[in-house]
């Protein structure tokens, strides 16, 4: 926790962003968007983002809010634009955004490779953009499908075991001193954002038009391809992780299920294995 409290003088704006996410998840839309606006102002005046980038993000949010009103070809074009917009933000392609470097070449353990982490302010905008465009994500499900849930939960330890057998990770037990800042960033800025986009949005939209199985497979494959920078092993493992989380979402209809599955997998990786991989 020492690292977290020592970092508070520079990371505190992200606590506003996380609170905005929580407010939005609980359907307090005006509070969530108000806090998002406050975060944007703080980021602007602290030099984390430029006026142009703020304007572009604001236009993206306004476009997403208008998307549910579109029909036919206009709606299809709008959703394609939303996907491209979200992928661009997730890949940090928007100029004028200066994500904060908080962990620089640190080691989770003696056998782990060096790890670098930024607190992102572009990627979490996908969370708000998608929820404005597809608010049905927060509706939840009414039917529990037991076997898909059990299958998805079983895939998580199986994936870690597969990583160990393939040499992608090695057993290493411990909790690094920066675990708290990692956990907050991973839960809200990574897992929540990615699950809203890939499971809550893509899997739901594709599944509603082409069937649940197609939505599940397509979203899982796209989730894997989004990790192409890490090479074929990471693409494969991310695809399987996406499949596990997708099964959890399909089985329950509850967004918090794949979010916690994704986060639990990452925390188990951090505490039980070399992270992000062996040195």
mmCIF file of C-alpha atoms in Angstrom:
data_model
loop_
_atom_site.group_PDB
_atom_site.id
_atom_site.type_symbol
_atom_site.label_atom_id
_atom_site.label_comp_id
_atom_site.label_asym_id
_atom_site.label_seq_id
_atom_site.Cartn_x
_atom_site.Cartn_y
_atom_site.Cartn_z
ATOM 1 C CA UNK A 1 0.000 0.000 0.000
ATOM 2 C CA UNK A 2 2.992 2.280 0.470
ATOM 3 C CA UNK A 3 3.368 2.728 -3.280
ATOM 4 C CA UNK A 4 -0.313 3.619 -3.621
ATOM 5 C CA UNK A 5 -0.293 6.304 -0.925
ATOM 6 C CA UNK A 6 3.022 7.693 -2.148
ATOM 7 C CA UNK A 7 1.451 8.008 -5.615
ATOM 8 C CA UNK A 8 -1.741 9.766 -4.467
ATOM 9 C CA UNK A 9 -0.455 13.303 -5.213
ATOM 10 C CA UNK A 10 -0.336 12.401 -8.925
ATOM 11 C CA UNK A 11 -2.956 9.661 -9.323
ATOM 12 C CA UNK A 12 -5.844 11.323 -7.456
ATOM 13 C CA UNK A 13 -7.643 12.476 -10.651
ATOM 14 C CA UNK A 14 -8.246 8.830 -11.542
ATOM 15 C CA UNK A 15 -10.172 8.383 -8.291
ATOM 16 C CA UNK A 16 -12.676 10.867 -9.752
ATOM 17 C CA UNK A 17 -12.818 8.826 -12.962
ATOM 18 C CA UNK A 18 -13.367 5.564 -11.071
ATOM 19 C CA UNK A 19 -16.132 7.180 -8.997
ATOM 20 C CA UNK A 20 -17.732 8.348 -12.263
ATOM 21 C CA UNK A 21 -17.666 4.758 -13.528
ATOM 22 C CA UNK A 22 -19.285 3.454 -10.341
ATOM 23 C CA UNK A 23 -21.992 6.137 -10.471
ATOM 24 C CA UNK A 24 -22.759 5.267 -14.096
ATOM 25 C CA UNK A 25 -22.938 1.555 -13.316
ATOM 26 C CA UNK A 26 -25.552 2.300 -10.653
ATOM 27 C CA UNK A 27 -27.541 4.315 -13.228
ATOM 28 C CA UNK A 28 -26.728 7.671 -11.644
ATOM 29 C CA UNK A 29 -26.124 9.020 -15.138
ATOM 30 C CA UNK A 30 -25.965 12.719 -14.347
ATOM 31 C CA UNK A 31 -23.625 12.186 -11.413
ATOM 32 C CA UNK A 32 -21.428 9.884 -13.497
ATOM 33 C CA UNK A 33 -21.262 12.248 -16.459
ATOM 34 C CA UNK A 34 -20.764 15.218 -14.162
ATOM 35 C CA UNK A 35 -17.806 13.527 -12.489
ATOM 36 C CA UNK A 36 -16.484 12.576 -15.936
ATOM 37 C CA UNK A 37 -16.629 16.233 -16.916
ATOM 38 C CA UNK A 38 -14.808 17.179 -13.711
ATOM 39 C CA UNK A 39 -12.128 14.609 -14.475
ATOM 40 C CA UNK A 40 -11.773 16.060 -17.953
ATOM 41 C CA UNK A 41 -11.264 19.561 -16.560
ATOM 42 C CA UNK A 42 -8.691 18.338 -14.047
ATOM 43 C CA UNK A 43 -6.869 16.391 -16.771
ATOM 44 C CA UNK A 44 -6.900 19.464 -19.013
ATOM 45 C CA UNK A 45 -5.536 21.863 -16.397
ATOM 46 C CA UNK A 46 -2.873 19.394 -15.226
ATOM 47 C CA UNK A 47 -1.590 18.878 -18.752
ATOM 48 C CA UNK A 48 -2.726 15.264 -19.115
ATOM 49 C CA UNK A 49 -4.830 16.052 -22.158
ATOM 50 C CA UNK A 50 -5.080 18.816 -24.749
ATOM 51 C CA UNK A 51 -8.117 20.949 -25.610
ATOM 52 C CA UNK A 52 -8.350 19.246 -29.007
ATOM 53 C CA UNK A 53 -8.403 15.781 -27.453
ATOM 54 C CA UNK A 54 -11.079 16.871 -24.972
ATOM 55 C CA UNK A 55 -13.202 18.199 -27.841
ATOM 56 C CA UNK A 56 -12.802 14.992 -29.841
ATOM 57 C CA UNK A 57 -13.771 12.865 -26.829
ATOM 58 C CA UNK A 58 -16.788 15.077 -26.125
ATOM 59 C CA UNK A 59 -17.970 14.705 -29.734
ATOM 60 C CA UNK A 60 -17.559 10.932 -29.434
ATOM 61 C CA UNK A 61 -19.703 10.861 -26.304
ATOM 62 C CA UNK A 62 -22.382 13.038 -27.923
ATOM 63 C CA UNK A 63 -22.423 10.816 -31.000
ATOM 64 C CA UNK A 64 -22.796 7.716 -28.844
ATOM 65 C CA UNK A 65 -25.689 9.280 -26.935
ATOM 66 C CA UNK A 66 -27.468 9.969 -30.238
ATOM 67 C CA UNK A 67 -26.826 6.485 -31.676
ATOM 68 C CA UNK A 68 -29.871 4.759 -30.059
ATOM 69 C CA UNK A 69 -32.128 7.088 -32.083
ATOM 70 C CA UNK A 70 -30.759 5.931 -35.436
ATOM 71 C CA UNK A 71 -32.370 3.209 -37.530
ATOM 72 C CA UNK A 72 -31.462 1.105 -40.551
ATOM 73 C CA UNK A 73 -28.305 1.896 -42.475
ATOM 74 C CA UNK A 74 -27.589 4.965 -40.356
ATOM 75 C CA UNK A 75 -27.621 2.823 -37.219
ATOM 76 C CA UNK A 76 -25.289 0.265 -38.806
ATOM 77 C CA UNK A 77 -22.852 3.009 -39.832
ATOM 78 C CA UNK A 78 -23.053 4.470 -36.361
ATOM 79 C CA UNK A 79 -22.239 1.160 -34.688
ATOM 80 C CA UNK A 80 -19.321 0.546 -37.043
ATOM 81 C CA UNK A 81 -18.023 4.022 -36.228
ATOM 82 C CA UNK A 82 -18.431 3.255 -32.515
ATOM 83 C CA UNK A 83 -16.382 0.070 -32.852
ATOM 84 C CA UNK A 84 -13.626 1.890 -34.746
ATOM 85 C CA UNK A 85 -13.682 4.736 -32.197
ATOM 86 C CA UNK A 86 -13.457 2.346 -29.266
ATOM 87 C CA UNK A 87 -10.604 0.347 -30.783
ATOM 88 C CA UNK A 88 -8.713 3.571 -31.535
ATOM 89 C CA UNK A 89 -9.053 4.750 -27.934
ATOM 90 C CA UNK A 90 -8.084 1.324 -26.615
ATOM 91 C CA UNK A 91 -4.965 1.393 -28.808
ATOM 92 C CA UNK A 92 -4.117 4.934 -27.582
ATOM 93 C CA UNK A 93 -4.250 6.402 -31.097
ATOM 94 C CA UNK A 94 -5.903 9.705 -30.156
ATOM 95 C CA UNK A 95 -3.245 12.440 -30.147
ATOM 96 C CA UNK A 96 -3.066 14.893 -27.270
ATOM 97 C CA UNK A 97 -3.590 12.290 -24.533
ATOM 98 C CA UNK A 98 -0.782 11.795 -22.014
ATOM 99 C CA UNK A 99 -1.467 8.676 -19.977
ATOM 100 C CA UNK A 100 0.359 8.690 -16.649
ATOM 101 C CA UNK A 101 3.331 6.354 -16.194
ATOM 102 C CA UNK A 102 3.032 4.913 -12.676
ATOM 103 C CA UNK A 103 5.063 1.683 -12.819
ATOM 104 C CA UNK A 104 8.257 1.728 -14.850
ATOM 105 C CA UNK A 105 10.145 -1.532 -15.424
ATOM 106 C CA UNK A 106 9.173 -2.962 -12.020
ATOM 107 C CA UNK A 107 9.309 -6.660 -11.123
ATOM 108 C CA UNK A 108 6.465 -8.608 -9.533
ATOM 109 C CA UNK A 109 9.013 -11.124 -8.278
ATOM 110 C CA UNK A 110 12.597 -12.267 -8.837
ATOM 111 C CA UNK A 111 11.601 -14.550 -11.704
ATOM 112 C CA UNK A 112 9.280 -12.098 -13.449
ATOM 113 C CA UNK A 113 9.972 -9.986 -16.496
ATOM 114 C CA UNK A 114 9.955 -6.177 -16.077
ATOM 115 C CA UNK A 115 6.510 -4.622 -16.097
ATOM 116 C CA UNK A 116 5.412 -1.110 -17.046
ATOM 117 C CA UNK A 117 1.949 0.313 -16.382
ATOM 118 C CA UNK A 118 0.183 3.550 -17.272
ATOM 119 C CA UNK A 119 -2.997 4.961 -15.785
ATOM 120 C CA UNK A 120 -5.025 5.448 -18.946
ATOM 121 C CA UNK A 121 -7.511 8.237 -19.491
ATOM 122 C CA UNK A 122 -8.339 7.455 -23.134
ATOM 123 C CA UNK A 123 -9.269 3.770 -22.882
ATOM 124 C CA UNK A 124 -11.818 4.263 -20.020
ATOM 125 C CA UNK A 125 -13.738 6.673 -22.268
ATOM 126 C CA UNK A 126 -14.838 3.537 -24.136
ATOM 127 C CA UNK A 127 -16.790 2.562 -21.007
ATOM 128 C CA UNK A 128 -18.905 5.718 -21.070
ATOM 129 C CA UNK A 129 -19.204 5.807 -24.866
ATOM 130 C CA UNK A 130 -20.529 2.259 -25.105
ATOM 131 C CA UNK A 131 -22.992 2.652 -22.227
ATOM 132 C CA UNK A 132 -24.417 5.787 -23.826
ATOM 133 C CA UNK A 133 -24.837 3.956 -27.133
ATOM 134 C CA UNK A 134 -26.125 0.671 -25.676
ATOM 135 C CA UNK A 135 -27.621 1.318 -22.190
ATOM 136 C CA UNK A 136 -29.312 -2.105 -22.236
ATOM 137 C CA UNK A 137 -25.997 -3.480 -20.947
ATOM 138 C CA UNK A 138 -27.091 -2.407 -17.464
ATOM 139 C CA UNK A 139 -30.481 -4.149 -17.653
ATOM 140 C CA UNK A 140 -29.158 -7.495 -16.437
ATOM 141 C CA UNK A 141 -30.478 -10.965 -17.192
ATOM 142 C CA UNK A 142 -33.366 -12.953 -15.794
ATOM 143 C CA UNK A 143 -32.308 -16.532 -16.600
ATOM 144 C CA UNK A 144 -29.326 -18.370 -15.147
ATOM 145 C CA UNK A 145 -27.693 -20.926 -17.428
ATOM 146 C CA UNK A 146 -25.712 -23.118 -15.052
ATOM 147 C CA UNK A 147 -23.535 -25.158 -17.392
ATOM 148 C CA UNK A 148 -22.193 -22.265 -19.466
ATOM 149 C CA UNK A 149 -21.266 -20.530 -16.207
ATOM 150 C CA UNK A 150 -19.547 -23.632 -14.837
ATOM 151 C CA UNK A 151 -17.700 -24.090 -18.135
ATOM 152 C CA UNK A 152 -16.535 -20.478 -18.141
ATOM 153 C CA UNK A 153 -15.337 -20.652 -14.536
ATOM 154 C CA UNK A 154 -13.518 -23.927 -15.241
ATOM 155 C CA UNK A 155 -11.700 -22.373 -18.187
ATOM 156 C CA UNK A 156 -9.970 -19.811 -15.966
ATOM 157 C CA UNK A 157 -7.753 -22.168 -13.921
ATOM 158 C CA UNK A 158 -7.353 -24.384 -16.989
ATOM 159 C CA UNK A 159 -5.960 -21.399 -18.895
ATOM 160 C CA UNK A 160 -3.451 -20.657 -16.127
ATOM 161 C CA UNK A 161 -2.444 -24.322 -16.064
ATOM 162 C CA UNK A 162 -2.011 -24.268 -19.833
ATOM 163 C CA UNK A 163 0.166 -21.181 -19.503
ATOM 164 C CA UNK A 164 2.338 -22.973 -16.972
ATOM 165 C CA UNK A 165 2.674 -26.102 -19.110
ATOM 166 C CA UNK A 166 3.570 -24.058 -22.194
ATOM 167 C CA UNK A 167 6.164 -22.005 -20.334
ATOM 168 C CA UNK A 168 4.313 -18.733 -20.899
ATOM 169 C CA UNK A 169 4.268 -18.310 -17.114
ATOM 170 C CA UNK A 170 6.003 -20.020 -14.214
ATOM 171 C CA UNK A 171 4.873 -20.486 -10.612
ATOM 172 C CA UNK A 172 5.918 -17.587 -8.396
ATOM 173 C CA UNK A 173 4.022 -16.767 -5.222
ATOM 174 C CA UNK A 174 3.938 -13.282 -3.799
ATOM 175 C CA UNK A 175 2.301 -9.882 -3.693
ATOM 176 C CA UNK A 176 4.337 -6.968 -5.061
ATOM 177 C CA UNK A 177 4.334 -3.672 -3.110
ATOM 178 C CA UNK A 178 2.443 -1.979 -5.953
ATOM 179 C CA UNK A 179 -0.459 -4.449 -5.904
ATOM 180 C CA UNK A 180 -3.128 -1.935 -4.835
ATOM 181 C CA UNK A 181 -2.511 0.574 -7.607
ATOM 182 C CA UNK A 182 -2.349 -2.356 -10.042
ATOM 183 C CA UNK A 183 -5.639 -3.763 -8.741
ATOM 184 C CA UNK A 184 -7.532 -0.459 -9.020
ATOM 185 C CA UNK A 185 -6.228 0.194 -12.511
ATOM 186 C CA UNK A 186 -6.806 -3.363 -13.662
ATOM 187 C CA UNK A 187 -10.328 -3.628 -12.262
ATOM 188 C CA UNK A 188 -11.746 -0.299 -13.415
ATOM 189 C CA UNK A 189 -9.596 0.967 -16.276
ATOM 190 C CA UNK A 190 -8.941 -2.419 -17.901
ATOM 191 C CA UNK A 191 -11.359 -5.205 -16.936
ATOM 192 C CA UNK A 192 -14.502 -3.087 -16.573
ATOM 193 C CA UNK A 193 -13.831 -1.170 -19.781
ATOM 194 C CA UNK A 194 -12.963 -4.249 -21.827
ATOM 195 C CA UNK A 195 -15.903 -6.292 -20.563
ATOM 196 C CA UNK A 196 -18.369 -3.484 -21.256
ATOM 197 C CA UNK A 197 -17.086 -3.276 -24.827
ATOM 198 C CA UNK A 198 -16.418 -6.901 -25.768
ATOM 199 C CA UNK A 199 -19.073 -8.707 -23.760
ATOM 200 C CA UNK A 200 -21.746 -6.145 -22.881
ATOM 201 C CA UNK A 201 -21.685 -4.490 -26.304
ATOM 202 C CA UNK A 202 -20.105 -6.574 -29.079
ATOM 203 C CA UNK A 203 -21.279 -9.977 -27.862
ATOM 204 C CA UNK A 204 -24.782 -8.630 -27.247
ATOM 205 C CA UNK A 205 -25.118 -6.751 -30.543
ATOM 206 C CA UNK A 206 -23.747 -9.569 -32.686
ATOM 207 C CA UNK A 207 -25.671 -12.176 -30.716
ATOM 208 C CA UNK A 208 -28.950 -10.283 -31.116
ATOM 209 C CA UNK A 209 -28.587 -10.393 -34.905
ATOM 210 C CA UNK A 210 -26.714 -13.630 -35.628
ATOM 211 C CA UNK A 211 -27.368 -15.798 -32.589
ATOM 212 C CA UNK A 212 -25.841 -16.127 -29.128
ATOM 213 C CA UNK A 213 -23.149 -18.621 -30.186
ATOM 214 C CA UNK A 214 -21.969 -16.377 -33.038
ATOM 215 C CA UNK A 215 -21.852 -13.369 -30.722
ATOM 216 C CA UNK A 216 -19.862 -15.312 -28.139
ATOM 217 C CA UNK A 217 -17.314 -16.637 -30.636
ATOM 218 C CA UNK A 218 -16.950 -13.380 -32.570
ATOM 219 C CA UNK A 219 -16.429 -11.264 -29.446
ATOM 220 C CA UNK A 220 -13.901 -13.775 -28.082
ATOM 221 C CA UNK A 221 -11.915 -13.795 -31.331
ATOM 222 C CA UNK A 222 -11.934 -10.006 -31.529
ATOM 223 C CA UNK A 223 -10.788 -9.825 -27.907
ATOM 224 C CA UNK A 224 -7.897 -12.102 -28.766
ATOM 225 C CA UNK A 225 -6.978 -10.094 -31.873
ATOM 226 C CA UNK A 226 -6.989 -6.901 -29.799
ATOM 227 C CA UNK A 227 -3.924 -8.356 -28.033
ATOM 228 C CA UNK A 228 -1.982 -8.895 -31.272
ATOM 229 C CA UNK A 229 0.911 -6.786 -29.983
ATOM 230 C CA UNK A 230 1.813 -9.541 -27.522
ATOM 231 C CA UNK A 231 2.285 -12.203 -30.187
ATOM 232 C CA UNK A 232 0.420 -15.439 -31.027
ATOM 233 C CA UNK A 233 0.590 -16.928 -27.517
ATOM 234 C CA UNK A 234 -1.083 -13.873 -25.988
ATOM 235 C CA UNK A 235 -3.663 -13.776 -28.788
ATOM 236 C CA UNK A 236 -4.572 -17.407 -28.105
ATOM 237 C CA UNK A 237 -4.747 -17.030 -24.328
ATOM 238 C CA UNK A 238 -6.744 -13.796 -24.614
ATOM 239 C CA UNK A 239 -9.203 -15.513 -26.958
ATOM 240 C CA UNK A 240 -9.745 -18.304 -24.425
ATOM 241 C CA UNK A 241 -10.087 -15.772 -21.610
ATOM 242 C CA UNK A 242 -12.635 -13.914 -23.725
ATOM 243 C CA UNK A 243 -14.502 -17.180 -24.274
ATOM 244 C CA UNK A 244 -14.585 -17.856 -20.529
ATOM 245 C CA UNK A 245 -15.829 -14.359 -19.704
ATOM 246 C CA UNK A 246 -18.277 -14.506 -22.606
ATOM 247 C CA UNK A 247 -19.766 -17.721 -21.242
ATOM 248 C CA UNK A 248 -20.109 -16.046 -17.852
ATOM 249 C CA UNK A 249 -21.946 -13.128 -19.403
ATOM 250 C CA UNK A 250 -24.187 -15.318 -21.581
ATOM 251 C CA UNK A 251 -24.996 -17.531 -18.599
ATOM 252 C CA UNK A 252 -26.080 -14.679 -16.326
ATOM 253 C CA UNK A 253 -26.678 -11.536 -18.359
ATOM 254 C CA UNK A 254 -24.918 -9.661 -15.560
ATOM 255 C CA UNK A 255 -21.967 -7.467 -16.453
ATOM 256 C CA UNK A 256 -20.286 -7.850 -13.073
ATOM 257 C CA UNK A 257 -19.827 -11.598 -13.684
ATOM 258 C CA UNK A 258 -17.349 -11.350 -16.618
ATOM 259 C CA UNK A 259 -15.711 -8.313 -14.977
ATOM 260 C CA UNK A 260 -14.950 -10.291 -11.818
ATOM 261 C CA UNK A 261 -13.904 -13.347 -13.839
ATOM 262 C CA UNK A 262 -11.467 -11.247 -15.868
ATOM 263 C CA UNK A 263 -10.133 -9.445 -12.778
ATOM 264 C CA UNK A 264 -9.787 -12.647 -10.758
ATOM 265 C CA UNK A 265 -7.812 -14.258 -13.576
ATOM 266 C CA UNK A 266 -5.426 -11.292 -13.693
ATOM 267 C CA UNK A 267 -4.970 -11.228 -9.915
ATOM 268 C CA UNK A 268 -4.283 -14.972 -9.818
ATOM 269 C CA UNK A 269 -1.722 -14.453 -12.563
ATOM 270 C CA UNK A 270 -0.081 -11.668 -10.542
ATOM 271 C CA UNK A 271 0.015 -13.495 -7.204
ATOM 272 C CA UNK A 272 0.637 -17.117 -8.243
ATOM 273 C CA UNK A 273 2.748 -16.840 -11.403
ATOM 274 C CA UNK A 274 5.450 -14.747 -13.017
ATOM 275 C CA UNK A 275 3.887 -11.490 -14.184
ATOM 276 C CA UNK A 276 3.582 -10.585 -16.997
ATOM 277 C CA UNK A 277 5.835 -13.543 -17.844
ATOM 278 C CA UNK A 278 9.098 -15.181 -16.873
ATOM 279 C CA UNK A 279 12.294 -13.132 -16.996
#
